[in-house]
JSON list of C-alpha atoms in Angstrom, two decimals:
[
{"chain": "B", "resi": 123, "resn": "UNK", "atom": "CA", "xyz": [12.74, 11.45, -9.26]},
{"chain": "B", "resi": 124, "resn": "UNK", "atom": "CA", "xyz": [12.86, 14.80, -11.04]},
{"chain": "B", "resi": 125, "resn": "UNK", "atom": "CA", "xyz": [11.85, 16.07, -14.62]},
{"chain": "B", "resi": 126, "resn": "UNK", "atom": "CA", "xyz": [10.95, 19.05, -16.11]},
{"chain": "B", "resi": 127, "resn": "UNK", "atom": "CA", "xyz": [7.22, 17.86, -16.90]},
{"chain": "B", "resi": 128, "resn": "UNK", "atom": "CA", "xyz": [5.33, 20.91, -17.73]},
{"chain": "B", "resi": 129, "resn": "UNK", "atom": "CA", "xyz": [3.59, 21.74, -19.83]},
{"chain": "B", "resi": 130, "resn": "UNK", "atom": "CA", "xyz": [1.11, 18.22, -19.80]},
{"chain": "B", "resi": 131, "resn": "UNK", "atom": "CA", "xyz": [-1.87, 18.03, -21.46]},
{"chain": "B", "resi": 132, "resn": "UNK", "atom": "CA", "xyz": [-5.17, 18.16, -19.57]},
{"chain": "B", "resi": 133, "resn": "UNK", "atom": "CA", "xyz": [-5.91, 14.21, -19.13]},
{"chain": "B", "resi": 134, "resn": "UNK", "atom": "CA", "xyz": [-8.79, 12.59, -19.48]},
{"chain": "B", "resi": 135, "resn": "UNK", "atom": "CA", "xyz": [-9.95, 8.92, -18.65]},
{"chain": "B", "resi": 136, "resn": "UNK", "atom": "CA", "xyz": [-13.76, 8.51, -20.01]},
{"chain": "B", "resi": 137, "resn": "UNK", "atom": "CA", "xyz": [-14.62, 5.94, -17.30]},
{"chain": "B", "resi": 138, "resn": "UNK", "atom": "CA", "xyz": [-13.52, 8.05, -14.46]},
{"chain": "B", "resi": 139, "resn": "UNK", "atom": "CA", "xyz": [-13.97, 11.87, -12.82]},
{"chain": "B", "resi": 140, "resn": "UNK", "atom": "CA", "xyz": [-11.27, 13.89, -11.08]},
{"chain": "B", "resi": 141, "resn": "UNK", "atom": "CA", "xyz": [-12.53, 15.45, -8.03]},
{"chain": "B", "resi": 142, "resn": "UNK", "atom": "CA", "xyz": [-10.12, 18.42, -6.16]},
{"chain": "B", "resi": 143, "resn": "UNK", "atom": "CA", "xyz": [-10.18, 17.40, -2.34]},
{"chain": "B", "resi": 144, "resn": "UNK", "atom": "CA", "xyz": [-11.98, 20.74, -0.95]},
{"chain": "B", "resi": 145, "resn": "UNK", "atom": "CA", "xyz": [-14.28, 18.73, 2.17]},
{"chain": "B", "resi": 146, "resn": "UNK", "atom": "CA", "xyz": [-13.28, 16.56, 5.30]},
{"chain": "B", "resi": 147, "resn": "UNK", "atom": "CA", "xyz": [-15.27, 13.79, 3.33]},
{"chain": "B", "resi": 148, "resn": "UNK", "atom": "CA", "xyz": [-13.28, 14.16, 0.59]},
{"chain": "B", "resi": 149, "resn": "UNK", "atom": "CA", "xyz": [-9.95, 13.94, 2.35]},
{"chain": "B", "resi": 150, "resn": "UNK", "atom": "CA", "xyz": [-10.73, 11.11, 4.72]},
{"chain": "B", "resi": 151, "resn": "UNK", "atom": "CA", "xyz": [-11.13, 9.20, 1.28]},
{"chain": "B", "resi": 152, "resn": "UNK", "atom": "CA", "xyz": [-7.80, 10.51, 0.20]},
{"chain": "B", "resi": 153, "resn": "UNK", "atom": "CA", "xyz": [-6.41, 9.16, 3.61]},
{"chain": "B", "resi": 154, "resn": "UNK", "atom": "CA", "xyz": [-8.18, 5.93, 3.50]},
{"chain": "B", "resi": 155, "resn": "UNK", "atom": "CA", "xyz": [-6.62, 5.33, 0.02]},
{"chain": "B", "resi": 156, "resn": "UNK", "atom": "CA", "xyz": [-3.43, 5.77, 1.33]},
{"chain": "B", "resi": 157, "resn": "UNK", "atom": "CA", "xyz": [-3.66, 3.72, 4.13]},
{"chain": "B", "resi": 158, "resn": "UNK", "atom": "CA", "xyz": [-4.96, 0.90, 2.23]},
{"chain": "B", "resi": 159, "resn": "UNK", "atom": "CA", "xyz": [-2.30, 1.30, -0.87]},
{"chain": "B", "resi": 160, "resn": "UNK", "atom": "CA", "xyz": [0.49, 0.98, 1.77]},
{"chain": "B", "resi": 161, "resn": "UNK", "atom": "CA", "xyz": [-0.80, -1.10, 4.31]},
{"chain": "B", "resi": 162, "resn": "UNK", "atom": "CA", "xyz": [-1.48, 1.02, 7.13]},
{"chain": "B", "resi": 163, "resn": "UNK", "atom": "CA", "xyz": [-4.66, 0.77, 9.42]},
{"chain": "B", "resi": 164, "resn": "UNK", "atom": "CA", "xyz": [-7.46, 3.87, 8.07]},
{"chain": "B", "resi": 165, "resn": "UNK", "atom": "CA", "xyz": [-6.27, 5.27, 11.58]},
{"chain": "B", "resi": 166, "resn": "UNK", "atom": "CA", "xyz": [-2.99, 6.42, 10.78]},
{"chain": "B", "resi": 167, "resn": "UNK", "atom": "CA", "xyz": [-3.41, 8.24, 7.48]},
{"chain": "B", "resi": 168, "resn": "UNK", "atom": "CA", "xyz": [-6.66, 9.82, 9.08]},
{"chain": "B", "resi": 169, "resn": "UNK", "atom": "CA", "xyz": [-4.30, 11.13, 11.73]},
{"chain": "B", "resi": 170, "resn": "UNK", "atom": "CA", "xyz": [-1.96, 12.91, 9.62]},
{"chain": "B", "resi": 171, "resn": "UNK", "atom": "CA", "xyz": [-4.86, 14.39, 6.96]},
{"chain": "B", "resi": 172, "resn": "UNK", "atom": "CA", "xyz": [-7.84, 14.97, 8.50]},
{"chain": "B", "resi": 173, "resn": "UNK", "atom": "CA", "xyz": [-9.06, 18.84, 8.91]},
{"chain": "B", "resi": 174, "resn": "UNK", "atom": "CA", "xyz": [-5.90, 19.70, 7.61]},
{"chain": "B", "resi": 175, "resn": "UNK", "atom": "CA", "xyz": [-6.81, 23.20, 6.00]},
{"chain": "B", "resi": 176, "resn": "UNK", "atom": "CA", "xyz": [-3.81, 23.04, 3.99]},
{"chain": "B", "resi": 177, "resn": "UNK", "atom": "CA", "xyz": [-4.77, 19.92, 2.70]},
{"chain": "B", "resi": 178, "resn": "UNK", "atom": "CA", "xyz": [-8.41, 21.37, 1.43]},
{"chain": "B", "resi": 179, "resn": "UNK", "atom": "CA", "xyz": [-7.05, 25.08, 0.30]},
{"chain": "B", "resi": 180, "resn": "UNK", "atom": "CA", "xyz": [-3.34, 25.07, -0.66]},
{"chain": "B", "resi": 181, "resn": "UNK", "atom": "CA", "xyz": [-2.74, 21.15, -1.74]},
{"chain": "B", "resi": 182, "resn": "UNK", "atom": "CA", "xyz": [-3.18, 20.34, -5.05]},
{"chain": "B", "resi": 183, "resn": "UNK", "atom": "CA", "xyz": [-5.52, 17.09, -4.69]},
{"chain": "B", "resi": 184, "resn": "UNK", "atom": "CA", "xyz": [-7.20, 15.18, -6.69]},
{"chain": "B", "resi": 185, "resn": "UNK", "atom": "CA", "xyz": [-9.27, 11.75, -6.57]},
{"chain": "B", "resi": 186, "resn": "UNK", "atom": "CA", "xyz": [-10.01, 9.58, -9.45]},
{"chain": "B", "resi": 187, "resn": "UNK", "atom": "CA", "xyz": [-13.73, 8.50, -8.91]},
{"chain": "B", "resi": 188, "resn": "UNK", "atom": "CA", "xyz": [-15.05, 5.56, -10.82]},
{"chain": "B", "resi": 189, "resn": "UNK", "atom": "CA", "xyz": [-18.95, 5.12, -10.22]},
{"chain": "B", "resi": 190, "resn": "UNK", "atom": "CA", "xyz": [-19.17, 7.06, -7.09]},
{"chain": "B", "resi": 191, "resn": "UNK", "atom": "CA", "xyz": [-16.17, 5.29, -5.18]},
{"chain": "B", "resi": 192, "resn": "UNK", "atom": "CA", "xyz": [-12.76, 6.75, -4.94]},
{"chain": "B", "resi": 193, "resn": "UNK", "atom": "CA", "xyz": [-10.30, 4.88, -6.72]},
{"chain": "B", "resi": 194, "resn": "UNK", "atom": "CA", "xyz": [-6.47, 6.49, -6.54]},
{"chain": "B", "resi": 195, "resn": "UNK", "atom": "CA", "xyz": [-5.61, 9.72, -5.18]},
{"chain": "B", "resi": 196, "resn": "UNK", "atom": "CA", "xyz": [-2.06, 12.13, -6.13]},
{"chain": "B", "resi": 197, "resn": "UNK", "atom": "CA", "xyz": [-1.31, 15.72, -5.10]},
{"chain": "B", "resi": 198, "resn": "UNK", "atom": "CA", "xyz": [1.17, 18.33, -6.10]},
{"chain": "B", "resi": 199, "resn": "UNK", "atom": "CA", "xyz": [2.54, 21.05, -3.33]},
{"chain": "B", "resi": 200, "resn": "UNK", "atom": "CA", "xyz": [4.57, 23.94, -3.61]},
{"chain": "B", "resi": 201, "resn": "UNK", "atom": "CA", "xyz": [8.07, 23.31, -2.42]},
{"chain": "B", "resi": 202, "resn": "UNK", "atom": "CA", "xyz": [11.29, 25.12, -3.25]},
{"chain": "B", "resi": 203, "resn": "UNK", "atom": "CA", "xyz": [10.05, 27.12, -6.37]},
{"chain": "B", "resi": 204, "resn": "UNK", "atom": "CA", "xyz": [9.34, 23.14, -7.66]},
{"chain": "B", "resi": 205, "resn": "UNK", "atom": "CA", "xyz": [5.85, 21.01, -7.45]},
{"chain": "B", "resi": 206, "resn": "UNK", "atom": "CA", "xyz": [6.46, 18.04, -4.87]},
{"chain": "B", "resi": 207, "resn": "UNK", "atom": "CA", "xyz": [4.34, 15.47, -5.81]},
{"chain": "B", "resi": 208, "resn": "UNK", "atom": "CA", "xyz": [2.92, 13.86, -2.37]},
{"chain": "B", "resi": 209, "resn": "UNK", "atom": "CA", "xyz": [0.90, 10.51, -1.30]},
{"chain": "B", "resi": 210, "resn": "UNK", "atom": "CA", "xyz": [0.27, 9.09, -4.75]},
{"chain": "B", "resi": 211, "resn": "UNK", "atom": "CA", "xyz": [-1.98, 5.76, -3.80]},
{"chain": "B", "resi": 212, "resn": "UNK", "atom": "CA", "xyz": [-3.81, 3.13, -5.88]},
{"chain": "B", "resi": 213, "resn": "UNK", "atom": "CA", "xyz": [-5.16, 0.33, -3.84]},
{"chain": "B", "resi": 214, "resn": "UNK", "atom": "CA", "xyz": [-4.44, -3.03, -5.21]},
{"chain": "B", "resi": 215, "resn": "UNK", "atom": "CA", "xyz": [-8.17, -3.77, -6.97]},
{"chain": "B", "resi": 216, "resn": "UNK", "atom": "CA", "xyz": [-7.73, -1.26, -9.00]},
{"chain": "B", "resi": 217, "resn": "UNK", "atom": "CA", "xyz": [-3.77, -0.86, -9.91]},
{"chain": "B", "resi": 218, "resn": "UNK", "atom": "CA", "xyz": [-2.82, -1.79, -13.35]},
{"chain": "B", "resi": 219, "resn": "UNK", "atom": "CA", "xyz": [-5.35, 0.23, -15.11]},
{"chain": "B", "resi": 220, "resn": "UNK", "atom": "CA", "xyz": [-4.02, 3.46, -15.89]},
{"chain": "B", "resi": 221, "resn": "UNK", "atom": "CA", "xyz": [-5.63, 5.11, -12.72]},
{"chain": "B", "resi": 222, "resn": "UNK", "atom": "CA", "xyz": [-2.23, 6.25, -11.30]},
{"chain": "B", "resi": 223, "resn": "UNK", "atom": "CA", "xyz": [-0.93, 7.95, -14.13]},
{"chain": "B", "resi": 224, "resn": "UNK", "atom": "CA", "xyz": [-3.92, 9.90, -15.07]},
{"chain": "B", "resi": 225, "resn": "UNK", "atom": "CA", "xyz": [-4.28, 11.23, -11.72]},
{"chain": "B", "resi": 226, "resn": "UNK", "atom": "CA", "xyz": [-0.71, 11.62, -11.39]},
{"chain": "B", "resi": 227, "resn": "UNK", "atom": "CA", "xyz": [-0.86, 13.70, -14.13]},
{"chain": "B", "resi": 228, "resn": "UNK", "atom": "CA", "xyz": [-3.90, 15.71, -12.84]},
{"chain": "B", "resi": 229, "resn": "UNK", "atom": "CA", "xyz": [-2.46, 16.96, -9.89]},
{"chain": "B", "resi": 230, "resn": "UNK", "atom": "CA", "xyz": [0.87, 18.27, -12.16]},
{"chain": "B", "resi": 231, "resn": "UNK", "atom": "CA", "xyz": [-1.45, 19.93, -14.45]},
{"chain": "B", "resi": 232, "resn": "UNK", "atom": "CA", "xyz": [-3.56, 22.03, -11.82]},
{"chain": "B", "resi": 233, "resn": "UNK", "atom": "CA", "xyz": [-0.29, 22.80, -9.45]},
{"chain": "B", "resi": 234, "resn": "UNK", "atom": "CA", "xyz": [1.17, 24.07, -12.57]},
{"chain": "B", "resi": 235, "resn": "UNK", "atom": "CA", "xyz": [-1.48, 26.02, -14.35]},
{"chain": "B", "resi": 236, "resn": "UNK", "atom": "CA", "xyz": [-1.80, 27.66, -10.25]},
{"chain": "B", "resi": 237, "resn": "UNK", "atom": "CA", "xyz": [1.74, 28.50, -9.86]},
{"chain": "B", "resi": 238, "resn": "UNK", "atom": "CA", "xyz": [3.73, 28.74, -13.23]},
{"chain": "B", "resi": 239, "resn": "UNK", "atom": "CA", "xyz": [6.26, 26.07, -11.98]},
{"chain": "B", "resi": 240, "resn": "UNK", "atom": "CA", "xyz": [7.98, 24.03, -14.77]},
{"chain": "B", "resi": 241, "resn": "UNK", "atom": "CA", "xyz": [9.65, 21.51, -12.30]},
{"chain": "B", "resi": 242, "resn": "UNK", "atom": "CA", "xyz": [8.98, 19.04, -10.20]},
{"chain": "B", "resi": 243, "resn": "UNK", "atom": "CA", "xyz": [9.89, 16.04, -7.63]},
{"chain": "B", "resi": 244, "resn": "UNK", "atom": "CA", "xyz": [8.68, 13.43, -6.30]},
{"chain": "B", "resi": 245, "resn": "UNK", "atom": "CA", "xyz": [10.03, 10.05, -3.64]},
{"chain": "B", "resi": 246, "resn": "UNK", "atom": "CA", "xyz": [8.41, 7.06, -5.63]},
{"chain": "B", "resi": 247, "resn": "UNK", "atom": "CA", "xyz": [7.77, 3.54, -4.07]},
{"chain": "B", "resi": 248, "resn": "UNK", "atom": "CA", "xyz": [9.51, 0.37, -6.17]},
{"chain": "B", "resi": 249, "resn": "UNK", "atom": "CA", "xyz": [5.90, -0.18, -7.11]},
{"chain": "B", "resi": 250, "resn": "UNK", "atom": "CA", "xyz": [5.13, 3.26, -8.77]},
{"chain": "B", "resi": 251, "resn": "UNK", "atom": "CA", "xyz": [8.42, 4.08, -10.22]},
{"chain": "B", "resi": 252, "resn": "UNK", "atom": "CA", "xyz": [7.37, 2.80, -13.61]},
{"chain": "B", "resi": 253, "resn": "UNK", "atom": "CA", "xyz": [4.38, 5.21, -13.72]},
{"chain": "B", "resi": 254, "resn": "UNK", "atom": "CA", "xyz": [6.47, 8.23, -13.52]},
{"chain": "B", "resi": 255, "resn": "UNK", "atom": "CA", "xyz": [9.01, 8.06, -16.56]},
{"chain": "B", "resi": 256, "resn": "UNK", "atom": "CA", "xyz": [5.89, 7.92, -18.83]},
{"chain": "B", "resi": 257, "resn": "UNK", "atom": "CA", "xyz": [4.97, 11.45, -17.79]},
{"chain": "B", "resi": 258, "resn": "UNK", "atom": "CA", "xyz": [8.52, 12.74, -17.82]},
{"chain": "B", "resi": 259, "resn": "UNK", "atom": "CA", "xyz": [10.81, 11.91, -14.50]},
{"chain": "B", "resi": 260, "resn": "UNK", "atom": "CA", "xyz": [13.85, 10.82, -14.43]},
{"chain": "B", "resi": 261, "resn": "UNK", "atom": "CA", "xyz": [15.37, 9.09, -11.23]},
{"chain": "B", "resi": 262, "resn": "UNK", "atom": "CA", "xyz": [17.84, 10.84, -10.08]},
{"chain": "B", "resi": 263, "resn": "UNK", "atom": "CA", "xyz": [19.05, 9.31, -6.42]},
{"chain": "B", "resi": 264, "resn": "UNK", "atom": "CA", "xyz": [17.93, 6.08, -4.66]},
{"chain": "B", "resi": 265, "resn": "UNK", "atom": "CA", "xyz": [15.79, 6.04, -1.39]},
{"chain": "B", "resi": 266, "resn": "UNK", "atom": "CA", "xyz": [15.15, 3.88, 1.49]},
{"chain": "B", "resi": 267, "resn": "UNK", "atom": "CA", "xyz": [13.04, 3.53, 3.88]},
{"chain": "B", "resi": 268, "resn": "UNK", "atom": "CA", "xyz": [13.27, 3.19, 7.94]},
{"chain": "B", "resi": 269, "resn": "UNK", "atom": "CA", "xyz": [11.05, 1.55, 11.14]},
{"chain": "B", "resi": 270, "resn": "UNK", "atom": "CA", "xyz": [11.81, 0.88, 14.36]},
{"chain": "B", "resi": 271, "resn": "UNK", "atom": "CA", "xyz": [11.66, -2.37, 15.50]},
{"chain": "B", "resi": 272, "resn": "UNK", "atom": "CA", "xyz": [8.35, -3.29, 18.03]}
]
């Protein structure tokens, strides 16, 4: 999906707080929310994020935090003179409440008010392609997915 979605208001959600992944603490939660949105063991997205300096100084990313615990997680990168939107996760409990979108839109509003860009992409499960024409995208090719077998 692509749109030209900036400028979006600053959202708010009164029962939550955004928090920008800066610490290893923070991003193992941002890895763990993956893993558990898509069905992976905590391992695997721990592998792929953890002390990633990028992740922590150059990655746009937020968490949604509802009473202390971590509840979705999105992220905007720079990419191509665009924002890529990357590893947007809601775990199951707590899908269906508006969580997605408002973090969604969190992460566009920082990457853009940081770089100035105006566009931006993003790969979207089945699940979360509703979410995403609310804030402005439009799909704009299909996608699949691959795994080896074993």
């Amino acid at each position: 999906m692509a749109g030209s979605v900036i400028p979006l208001p600053e959202p708010s959600q009164p029962d939550l707080t955004f928090v920008r992944v800066t610490t290893d603490e923070q991003l193992r939660a941002y890895a763990d929310l993956n893993s558990r949105a898509y069905g992976f063991p905590l391992e695997a997205g721990r592998d792929g994020l953890l002390g990633s300096t990028l992740w922590k100084n150059e990655v746009h990313a937020y968490l949604r935090v509802r009473d202390g615990v971590p509840v979705t997680c999105a992220a905007t990168v720079e990419a191509d003179r665009r924002l890529f939107v990357v590893l947007v996760a809601t775990p199951p409990e707590w899908q269906r409440r508006g969580y997605t979108e408002a973090v969604t839109r969190k992460a566009h509003f920082e990457g853009a008010r940081a770089t100035g860009l105006t566009r931006a992409t993003l790969h979207a499960t089945a699940a979360g392609a509703p979410v995403h024409p609310r804030i402005g995208f439009q799909p704009d090719s299909p996608m699949q997915f691959y795994a080896l077998k074993g």
